Coordinates of C-alpha atoms in Angstrom, one line a residue:
Chain A
X1 CA -33.1 58.6 39.8
X2 CA -37.0 58.0 38.8
X3 CA -38.4 56.1 41.9
X4 CA -35.8 58.6 44.6
X5 CA -38.2 61.3 42.8
X6 CA -41.5 59.2 43.1
X7 CA -40.2 58.3 47.3
X8 CA -39.7 62.3 47.4
X9 CA -43.3 63.0 45.8
X10 CA -44.7 60.5 47.7
X11 CA -43.3 60.9 51.0
X12 CA -44.1 65.1 51.3
X13 CA -47.5 64.2 50.2
X14 CA -47.3 61.4 53.4
X15 CA -45.6 64.6 54.8
X16 CA -48.7 67.1 54.1
X17 CA -51.7 64.8 54.9
X18 CA -50.1 64.3 58.2
X19 CA -49.3 66.9 59.4
X20 CA -53.4 67.6 58.4
X21 CA -53.7 65.6 61.4
X22 CA -51.6 66.7 64.5
X23 CA -53.5 66.2 67.5
X24 CA -54.4 63.0 66.4
X25 CA -51.2 62.2 65.8
X26 CA -49.8 63.0 69.4
X27 CA -52.7 61.2 70.5
X28 CA -51.9 58.4 69.0
X29 CA -48.5 58.1 70.2
X30 CA -49.2 58.7 73.4
X31 CA -50.9 55.7 73.5
X32 CA -48.0 54.4 71.7
X33 CA -45.8 55.5 75.3
X34 CA -48.5 53.9 78.0
X35 CA -47.1 50.9 76.5
X36 CA -43.9 50.5 77.2
X37 CA -44.3 52.8 80.6
X38 CA -46.3 50.2 81.6
X39 CA -43.4 47.2 81.3
X40 CA -40.5 50.0 82.2
X41 CA -42.6 50.2 86.2
X42 CA -43.0 47.0 86.0
X43 CA -39.4 45.8 85.4
X44 CA -37.9 48.5 86.9
X45 CA -40.2 47.3 90.3
X46 CA -38.8 43.7 90.2
X47 CA -35.1 44.7 89.7
X48 CA -34.8 46.8 91.8
X49 CA -36.2 44.4 94.5
X50 CA -33.9 41.9 93.3
X51 CA -31.1 43.7 94.4
X52 CA -30.6 46.5 91.3
X53 CA -30.0 43.6 88.4
X54 CA -31.4 40.9 86.8
X55 CA -30.7 38.6 84.1
X56 CA -27.8 41.0 83.5
X57 CA -30.4 44.1 83.3
X58 CA -29.9 46.6 86.0
X59 CA -32.9 48.7 86.9
X60 CA -31.3 52.1 84.7
X61 CA -30.4 50.2 81.9
X62 CA -34.5 49.0 81.9
X63 CA -35.4 52.8 81.9
X64 CA -33.4 53.1 79.5
X65 CA -34.3 50.0 76.8
X66 CA -38.2 50.8 77.3
X67 CA -37.2 54.8 76.5
X68 CA -35.2 54.2 73.6
X69 CA -38.0 51.5 72.8
X70 CA -40.2 53.9 71.7
X71 CA -38.2 55.9 69.3
X72 CA -38.6 52.3 67.4
X73 CA -42.1 51.9 68.6
X74 CA -43.1 55.0 66.9
X75 CA -40.8 54.7 63.7
X76 CA -41.3 50.9 63.0
X77 CA -45.5 51.7 62.3
X78 CA -45.8 49.8 59.4
X79 CA -48.7 49.6 56.8
X80 CA -50.9 46.8 59.0
X81 CA -52.8 43.8 57.6
X82 CA -56.4 44.9 57.7
X83 CA -55.4 47.9 55.4
X84 CA -55.1 45.3 52.8
X85 CA -58.4 43.7 53.9
X86 CA -60.5 46.5 52.9
X87 CA -58.0 46.8 49.9
X88 CA -59.0 43.2 48.5
X89 CA -63.1 43.4 49.6
X90 CA -63.8 46.3 48.5
X91 CA -61.7 46.4 45.1
X92 CA -60.5 49.3 46.8
X93 CA -56.5 48.2 44.7
X94 CA -57.9 49.0 41.6
X95 CA -56.9 52.5 41.8
X96 CA -53.3 51.6 42.8
X97 CA -52.6 48.8 40.5
X98 CA -53.2 51.8 37.0
X99 CA -50.1 54.2 38.1
X100 CA -47.0 53.2 37.0
X101 CA -44.7 53.4 40.2
X102 CA -45.4 49.9 42.5
X103 CA -47.8 49.9 44.7
X104 CA -44.5 48.1 47.6
X105 CA -43.4 52.2 47.6
X106 CA -46.0 54.4 47.6
X107 CA -46.8 52.7 51.1
X108 CA -43.2 52.7 51.6
X109 CA -42.6 56.1 50.8
X110 CA -45.7 57.5 52.3
X111 CA -45.3 56.3 55.2
X112 CA -41.6 57.4 55.0
X113 CA -43.0 60.5 55.1
X114 CA -45.2 60.5 58.2
X115 CA -42.0 59.9 60.2
X116 CA -40.9 63.5 61.0
X117 CA -44.5 64.7 62.0
X118 CA -44.4 61.3 64.2
X119 CA -40.8 62.1 66.0
X120 CA -41.8 66.2 66.0
X121 CA -44.0 64.8 68.1
X122 CA -41.8 61.9 70.4
X123 CA -39.0 64.6 71.0
X124 CA -40.7 66.5 73.6
X125 CA -42.8 62.9 74.6
X126 CA -39.5 61.1 74.7
X127 CA -37.7 63.8 77.1
X128 CA -41.0 63.9 79.4
X129 CA -39.6 60.2 79.9
X130 CA -35.2 61.7 80.6
X131 CA -37.1 63.2 83.2
X132 CA -39.5 61.7 85.4
X133 CA -37.2 58.4 85.5
X134 CA -34.2 59.9 85.2
X135 CA -32.4 57.0 83.4
X136 CA -28.6 57.2 84.1
X137 CA -26.4 55.6 80.7
X138 CA -25.1 58.5 78.7
X139 CA -24.0 57.3 74.8
X140 CA -21.7 58.4 72.9
X141 CA -22.3 60.1 69.4
X142 CA -21.3 56.7 67.5
X143 CA -24.4 54.7 69.4
X144 CA -26.9 57.8 69.3
X145 CA -26.4 58.0 65.4
X146 CA -25.9 53.7 65.0
X147 CA -29.3 53.6 66.5
X148 CA -30.9 56.3 63.8
X149 CA -30.0 53.8 61.0
X150 CA -30.9 51.1 62.9
X151 CA -33.7 52.2 63.7
X152 CA -34.4 53.2 60.1
X153 CA -33.1 50.3 59.2
X154 CA -36.4 48.8 61.5
X155 CA -39.0 50.0 60.4
X156 CA -37.3 49.1 56.5
X157 CA -37.3 45.3 57.5
X158 CA -40.8 46.1 59.6
X159 CA -42.4 47.5 57.2
X160 CA -41.5 44.5 54.6
X161 CA -42.4 42.1 56.9
X162 CA -46.0 43.0 57.1
X163 CA -46.2 44.0 54.0
X164 CA -45.8 40.8 53.0
X165 CA -47.7 39.3 55.0
X166 CA -50.8 42.1 54.3
X167 CA -50.3 40.2 50.7
X168 CA -52.1 36.9 51.7
X169 CA -54.7 38.9 52.0
X170 CA -55.2 37.8 48.6
X171 CA -56.4 34.3 49.1
X172 CA -57.8 34.8 52.9
X173 CA -61.0 37.5 53.7
X174 CA -58.9 37.1 57.0
X175 CA -55.8 38.4 56.4
X176 CA -56.0 40.3 60.3
X177 CA -56.5 37.0 61.3
X178 CA -53.1 35.4 61.0
X179 CA -52.0 39.1 61.7
X180 CA -52.6 38.7 65.2
X181 CA -51.0 36.0 64.9
X182 CA -47.8 37.0 64.0
X183 CA -48.1 40.1 66.7
X184 CA -48.4 37.7 68.9
X185 CA -44.8 36.5 68.4
X186 CA -43.3 39.9 67.3
X187 CA -44.5 40.9 71.0
X188 CA -42.8 38.0 72.6
X189 CA -39.5 37.3 70.1
X190 CA -38.6 40.3 69.6
X191 CA -38.2 42.2 72.7
X192 CA -40.6 44.6 72.8
X193 CA -42.6 42.6 76.0
X194 CA -39.4 42.6 77.7
X195 CA -35.4 42.1 76.9
X196 CA -34.6 38.5 75.5
X197 CA -32.4 37.7 78.2
X198 CA -35.3 37.6 80.6
X199 CA -36.7 34.8 78.3
X200 CA -35.8 31.1 78.3
X201 CA -32.2 29.9 76.3
X202 CA -34.6 28.0 73.7
X203 CA -36.9 31.5 73.3
X204 CA -33.9 33.6 71.9
X205 CA -32.2 30.9 69.6
X206 CA -35.8 31.1 68.2
X207 CA -35.8 35.0 68.0
X208 CA -31.7 34.4 66.4
X209 CA -33.4 33.0 63.4
X210 CA -36.5 35.4 62.9
X211 CA -36.1 39.0 61.6
X212 CA -38.5 40.2 64.8
X213 CA -35.7 40.7 67.4
X214 CA -33.9 43.5 64.5
X215 CA -36.5 45.3 64.2
X216 CA -36.8 46.3 67.6
X217 CA -33.8 44.9 70.6
X218 CA -31.5 45.0 67.9
X219 CA -31.3 48.8 67.7
X220 CA -32.3 49.8 71.5
X221 CA -29.1 47.6 72.4
X222 CA -27.3 49.8 70.1
X223 CA -27.9 52.8 71.9
X224 CA -28.2 51.6 75.7
X225 CA -24.6 50.0 75.5
X226 CA -25.6 46.2 75.6
X227 CA -23.1 45.9 72.3
X228 CA -20.1 47.1 70.4
X229 CA -18.9 48.2 67.2
X230 CA -18.8 44.3 66.7
X231 CA -22.3 43.5 67.5
X232 CA -23.9 46.9 66.3
X233 CA -21.8 45.9 63.0
X234 CA -23.5 42.4 62.7
X235 CA -27.3 43.6 64.0
X236 CA -26.5 45.9 60.9
X237 CA -25.8 42.9 59.4
X238 CA -28.5 40.6 59.9
X239 CA -30.8 44.2 58.8
X240 CA -29.8 44.0 55.6
X241 CA -29.3 40.4 55.0
X242 CA -33.2 39.4 56.3
X243 CA -34.6 43.5 53.9
X244 CA -32.8 41.6 50.7
X245 CA -34.3 38.4 51.6
X246 CA -38.6 39.3 52.4
X247 CA -37.8 41.1 49.7
X248 CA -37.2 38.3 47.3
X249 CA -40.0 37.9 49.1
X250 CA -41.9 39.6 48.6
X251 CA -41.6 40.1 44.2
X252 CA -42.0 36.7 44.0
X253 CA -45.7 36.9 46.2
X254 CA -47.2 39.5 44.7
X255 CA -46.5 38.6 40.7
X256 CA -48.2 35.3 42.0
X257 CA -50.6 37.8 43.9
X258 CA -51.0 39.3 41.4
X259 CA -52.1 37.0 38.1
X260 CA -54.6 35.4 41.1
X261 CA -56.7 38.4 42.0
X262 CA -59.3 39.7 39.3
X263 CA -61.6 42.7 40.1
X264 CA -64.7 43.6 41.7
X265 CA -66.4 43.9 38.8
X266 CA -65.1 42.0 35.8
Chain B
X1 CA -88.4 49.9 85.0
X2 CA -89.2 51.1 81.9
X3 CA -85.7 51.8 80.5
X4 CA -84.5 48.0 81.4
X5 CA -87.7 46.6 79.5
X6 CA -85.6 48.6 77.2
X7 CA -82.7 47.4 77.8
X8 CA -83.6 43.8 77.5
X9 CA -85.7 44.9 73.6
X10 CA -82.2 46.4 72.4
X11 CA -79.3 43.6 73.6
X12 CA -81.9 40.9 72.5
X13 CA -82.1 42.4 68.5
X14 CA -78.1 43.6 68.8
X15 CA -77.8 39.5 69.4
X16 CA -79.4 38.4 67.2
X17 CA -78.1 40.7 64.4
X18 CA -74.0 39.7 65.8
X19 CA -75.3 35.7 66.3
X20 CA -75.6 35.5 62.4
X21 CA -72.7 36.1 61.6
X22 CA -71.1 32.3 63.7
X23 CA -67.4 32.8 62.4
X24 CA -66.5 35.8 64.3
X25 CA -67.3 34.0 67.0
X26 CA -63.5 32.1 66.6
X27 CA -61.7 35.3 65.2
X28 CA -63.2 36.9 68.7
X29 CA -61.8 33.5 70.5
X30 CA -58.6 33.9 68.6
X31 CA -58.2 37.2 70.0
X32 CA -59.1 36.5 73.0
X33 CA -56.6 33.3 73.8
X34 CA -53.8 35.5 71.9
X35 CA -54.5 38.3 74.8
X36 CA -54.6 35.8 77.1
X37 CA -51.5 34.7 76.0
X38 CA -49.2 36.4 76.3
X39 CA -51.0 37.8 79.4
X40 CA -50.5 34.8 81.4
X41 CA -46.9 35.0 79.5
X42 CA -46.1 38.2 81.5
X43 CA -46.9 37.3 84.7
X44 CA -45.1 33.9 84.7
X45 CA -42.3 36.0 83.9
X46 CA -42.0 38.2 86.5
X47 CA -42.4 35.1 89.1
X48 CA -39.4 33.9 87.8
X49 CA -37.2 36.5 88.6
X50 CA -39.6 37.8 91.7
X51 CA -41.7 35.8 94.6
X52 CA -44.0 39.6 94.7
X53 CA -44.6 42.5 92.5
X54 CA -44.9 45.1 94.5
X55 CA -46.2 43.7 97.6
X56 CA -48.8 41.2 94.6
X57 CA -48.2 37.5 94.5
X58 CA -48.4 35.8 91.4
X59 CA -52.8 34.2 92.5
X60 CA -53.6 38.1 93.6
X61 CA -52.0 39.0 90.6
X62 CA -54.3 36.6 88.9
X63 CA -56.8 37.7 90.0
X64 CA -56.6 41.8 89.4
X65 CA -55.7 40.3 85.5
X66 CA -58.8 37.9 85.9
X67 CA -60.7 41.3 86.8
X68 CA -59.0 43.6 84.1
X69 CA -60.6 41.1 81.4
X70 CA -64.2 40.7 82.4
X71 CA -64.1 44.8 82.7
X72 CA -62.5 44.6 79.1
X73 CA -65.5 42.7 78.0
X74 CA -67.6 45.4 79.8
X75 CA -66.4 48.4 78.0
X76 CA -65.8 46.1 74.2
X77 CA -69.4 44.7 74.2
X78 CA -71.9 47.0 76.0
X79 CA -69.9 50.7 76.9
X80 CA -67.2 51.1 73.7
X81 CA -69.3 50.4 71.0
X82 CA -72.2 52.5 72.9
X83 CA -70.3 55.4 73.0
X84 CA -68.6 55.0 69.0
X85 CA -72.6 55.2 67.8
X86 CA -73.0 58.4 69.8
X87 CA -70.1 59.8 67.7
X88 CA -71.3 58.4 64.5
X89 CA -74.8 59.6 65.4
X90 CA -73.2 63.2 65.7
X91 CA -71.6 63.1 62.7
X92 CA -74.0 62.6 60.6
X93 CA -76.7 64.0 62.8
X94 CA -78.8 60.8 62.8
X95 CA -78.7 61.6 66.0
X96 CA -81.7 63.3 65.9
X97 CA -83.4 59.5 66.1
X98 CA -82.9 60.1 69.7
X99 CA -83.0 63.2 70.5
X100 CA -87.1 62.6 69.4
X101 CA -87.8 59.5 70.9
X102 CA -89.8 60.0 74.4
X103 CA -86.9 58.5 76.6
X104 CA -84.1 60.4 78.0
X105 CA -81.1 60.6 75.1
X106 CA -78.5 59.4 77.6
X107 CA -79.8 56.2 78.6
X108 CA -81.8 55.1 74.4
X109 CA -77.2 56.5 73.4
X110 CA -75.9 54.4 76.1
X111 CA -77.7 51.0 75.7
X112 CA -78.6 50.5 72.3
X113 CA -75.3 48.1 71.0
X114 CA -74.0 44.6 72.2
X115 CA -71.5 43.2 70.3
X116 CA -72.2 39.4 72.1
X117 CA -68.8 37.8 71.0
X118 CA -67.0 39.8 73.1
X119 CA -68.9 38.1 76.1
X120 CA -65.7 35.1 75.5
X121 CA -63.6 37.6 77.5
X122 CA -66.2 37.1 80.4
X123 CA -65.6 33.9 80.1
X124 CA -61.7 33.3 79.8
X125 CA -61.1 36.5 82.6
X126 CA -63.6 34.3 85.4
X127 CA -61.7 31.0 84.0
X128 CA -58.5 32.7 85.7
X129 CA -60.3 35.1 88.5
X130 CA -61.2 31.9 89.4
X131 CA -58.0 30.0 89.4
X132 CA -56.4 33.0 90.8
X133 CA -59.2 32.5 93.7
X134 CA -58.2 28.5 94.8
X135 CA -54.4 29.5 94.6
X136 CA -55.1 32.4 97.0
X137 CA -53.3 31.1 100.3
X138 CA -55.6 33.4 102.5
X139 CA -59.5 32.6 102.2
X140 CA -62.4 34.7 101.5
X141 CA -65.5 36.0 103.7
X142 CA -68.6 36.4 102.4
X143 CA -68.2 40.0 103.5
X144 CA -65.1 40.3 101.1
X145 CA -67.1 38.9 97.8
X146 CA -69.5 41.4 98.8
X147 CA -67.0 44.6 99.0
X148 CA -65.2 42.7 95.8
X149 CA -69.1 43.3 94.1
X150 CA -69.8 46.7 95.0
X151 CA -66.5 47.7 94.0
X152 CA -66.4 46.2 91.0
X153 CA -69.9 47.8 90.2
X154 CA -69.2 51.0 91.5
X155 CA -65.9 50.9 89.4
X156 CA -67.5 49.8 86.0
X157 CA -69.9 52.5 86.1
X158 CA -67.2 55.1 87.0
X159 CA -65.6 53.9 84.0
X160 CA -68.6 54.3 81.7
X161 CA -68.8 57.3 83.3
X162 CA -66.0 58.9 82.4
X163 CA -66.6 57.4 78.6
X164 CA -69.7 59.0 78.5
X165 CA -67.8 62.6 80.0
X166 CA -65.9 62.0 76.3
X167 CA -68.2 61.2 73.9
X168 CA -70.5 63.8 74.5
X169 CA -67.8 66.4 73.5
X170 CA -68.4 65.1 70.4
X171 CA -71.1 67.4 70.2
X172 CA -68.8 70.1 70.4
X173 CA -65.4 68.8 68.6
X174 CA -67.5 65.6 66.5
X175 CA -64.5 63.8 66.6
X176 CA -63.0 62.4 69.9
X177 CA -62.4 58.7 67.9
X178 CA -58.4 59.3 69.0
X179 CA -59.6 60.6 73.0
X180 CA -61.1 57.3 72.4
X181 CA -58.2 55.6 70.8
X182 CA -56.0 56.7 73.4
X183 CA -58.7 55.7 76.6
X184 CA -57.5 52.2 75.1
X185 CA -53.8 52.6 75.8
X186 CA -54.0 53.3 79.4
X187 CA -56.2 50.3 79.4
X188 CA -53.3 48.5 79.1
X189 CA -52.0 49.8 82.0
X190 CA -54.9 48.3 84.0
X191 CA -53.5 44.8 84.2
X192 CA -50.8 45.6 86.9
X193 CA -52.0 46.8 90.6
X194 CA -52.2 50.2 90.0
X195 CA -50.1 50.2 93.9
X196 CA -46.9 49.7 91.6
X197 CA -47.1 52.9 89.7
X198 CA -45.6 56.6 90.5
X199 CA -47.5 58.5 91.8
X200 CA -48.3 60.7 89.0
X201 CA -49.5 58.0 86.8
X202 CA -51.8 56.3 90.2
X203 CA -53.4 59.8 90.5
X204 CA -54.2 59.3 87.0
X205 CA -55.9 56.0 86.7
X206 CA -57.4 56.7 90.2
X207 CA -59.6 60.1 89.7
X208 CA -59.0 60.6 85.8
X209 CA -59.7 57.2 84.4
X210 CA -60.4 55.4 87.0
X211 CA -59.3 51.8 86.5
X212 CA -57.7 51.9 89.6
X213 CA -61.4 51.9 90.9
X214 CA -62.8 49.4 88.0
X215 CA -59.4 46.8 88.9
X216 CA -57.5 47.2 91.4
X217 CA -59.7 48.1 94.0
X218 CA -62.3 44.7 93.1
X219 CA -59.2 42.6 93.5
X220 CA -58.1 44.2 97.1
X221 CA -61.1 43.1 98.1
X222 CA -60.7 39.6 96.7
X223 CA -57.2 39.4 98.3
X224 CA -57.3 40.7 101.9
X225 CA -55.8 44.5 102.4
X226 CA -59.0 46.1 101.3
X227 CA -59.5 48.6 104.2
X228 CA -63.1 50.6 104.6
X229 CA -61.9 54.0 104.0
X230 CA -60.7 53.0 100.6
X231 CA -64.5 52.0 100.0
X232 CA -66.1 54.6 101.2
X233 CA -63.5 56.6 99.1
X234 CA -64.6 54.0 96.8
X235 CA -68.7 54.7 97.1
X236 CA -67.9 58.7 97.2
X237 CA -65.9 59.3 94.0
X238 CA -68.6 57.1 92.2
X239 CA -71.2 59.4 93.0
X240 CA -70.0 62.8 92.4
X241 CA -68.4 61.5 89.7
X242 CA -72.5 60.5 88.4
X243 CA -73.9 63.4 89.1
X244 CA -70.7 65.0 87.4
X245 CA -71.0 63.0 83.9
X246 CA -75.0 63.6 83.8
X247 CA -73.9 67.7 84.2
X248 CA -71.5 66.7 81.1
X249 CA -73.8 65.5 79.9
X250 CA -76.6 68.1 79.7
X251 CA -74.6 70.9 79.1
X252 CA -72.6 69.4 75.7
X253 CA -76.4 68.4 74.7
X254 CA -77.7 71.6 73.9
X255 CA -74.8 72.0 71.7
X256 CA -76.1 69.3 69.4
X257 CA -77.2 71.2 66.5
X258 CA -79.2 68.6 64.7
X259 CA -78.6 67.5 60.8
X260 CA -81.4 69.6 59.6
X261 CA -80.7 72.4 61.4

């Protein structure tokens, strides 16, 4: 109960901070939306040129895929390890260690609090994309609801992945180098660059064993109708499994990290 | 002439400063290497499914990618750091020091910074471009190479002009950081020829953020599809944008109120 309350307060603080920078958020989101528009145009062009479909995706499904992509991306932004480099190098983490609320909850809650502002900007931009690119896919109500749910759990999962990655900053001063390697792997193995069906079979197998897929392609497939009810349930299952496993890992690593850490000045 | 000497001096200092941090070279190498690999994978994937993308063959797309990396290197090693410093100066009021020097402030503000390690991208971009050229089935004439050089220079100049216009609005609104982030987002579109994009985006990438002139047009020169009309258009637009950006700079400069004013 106390934790829920803390989340509520922290999220409201995050929301208010973000409200002050509304225009900044708009520009950032515009920057985010350009990336999938590029992919969309490239793959729609190819699918159309190849008679309407490649690797089981029609030109129209590519359009729907990358438009759904935008909500996934806008929502699944987490704390990047760049912030961790600063927290450790400059000792700013000390402030956080002296509060009773675990830093993980603080970060997660304040990121969650941002989302309403970002999603509020996303709605008109996504509507514009729908108007411009005219996807013909009409998801049913349950698909839309499941999609929103999967986007949220996908955010939590990606947030944990990034957070535990950020903890490596306790051991190395260049956590961001590792971060770049992982984001490259994520780009290729999550369905962010292209739907995984376009990748060679061994890449698809590899992707099945990693968490990334469940933060991008998993939720997207639900809303564009690439999976049925059973597939959707399985997707949620994988998401929760990964959240649980990485949650345990985070707790273990955090304990060790804190034991290792000695504040600047001590 | 004097501007050239100043440029040399500033670059020498900047280079000496950065060369102290050798480890950053490897960080940059990792960064550039990863983005090169993803770029190559994207092109490889495309050609798994199609023999040509909007009329561009695989070697031709490698040429586009090589130019994209090279122009990106100019941006990140030279143009972007100077513009960031300019904005910081305006925010802190330290732009006074630029104004009081006996040189044109626009020149001084544009040459003070150089990020040496980003020059890694010059080499990588050059390699990709060279590989694309070797794979090309058509022959490239000396005239094509001249057209390539001229349009590339004009294109980079245009991109600089757009940046100086964006940045000089910092004199009025102080923070243009987010606009610059947006520019970075747009820069990613230049990896593919602008001809594949829908009209509204192609228009934006030609006349608002002139990546078409900086990347696609030079690539057209090397892939034997450049028309004389495009060259004339590129050169005239370069002249127009230089004049306009200079006017915008002077207009915005009037709004700088200094630290102590």
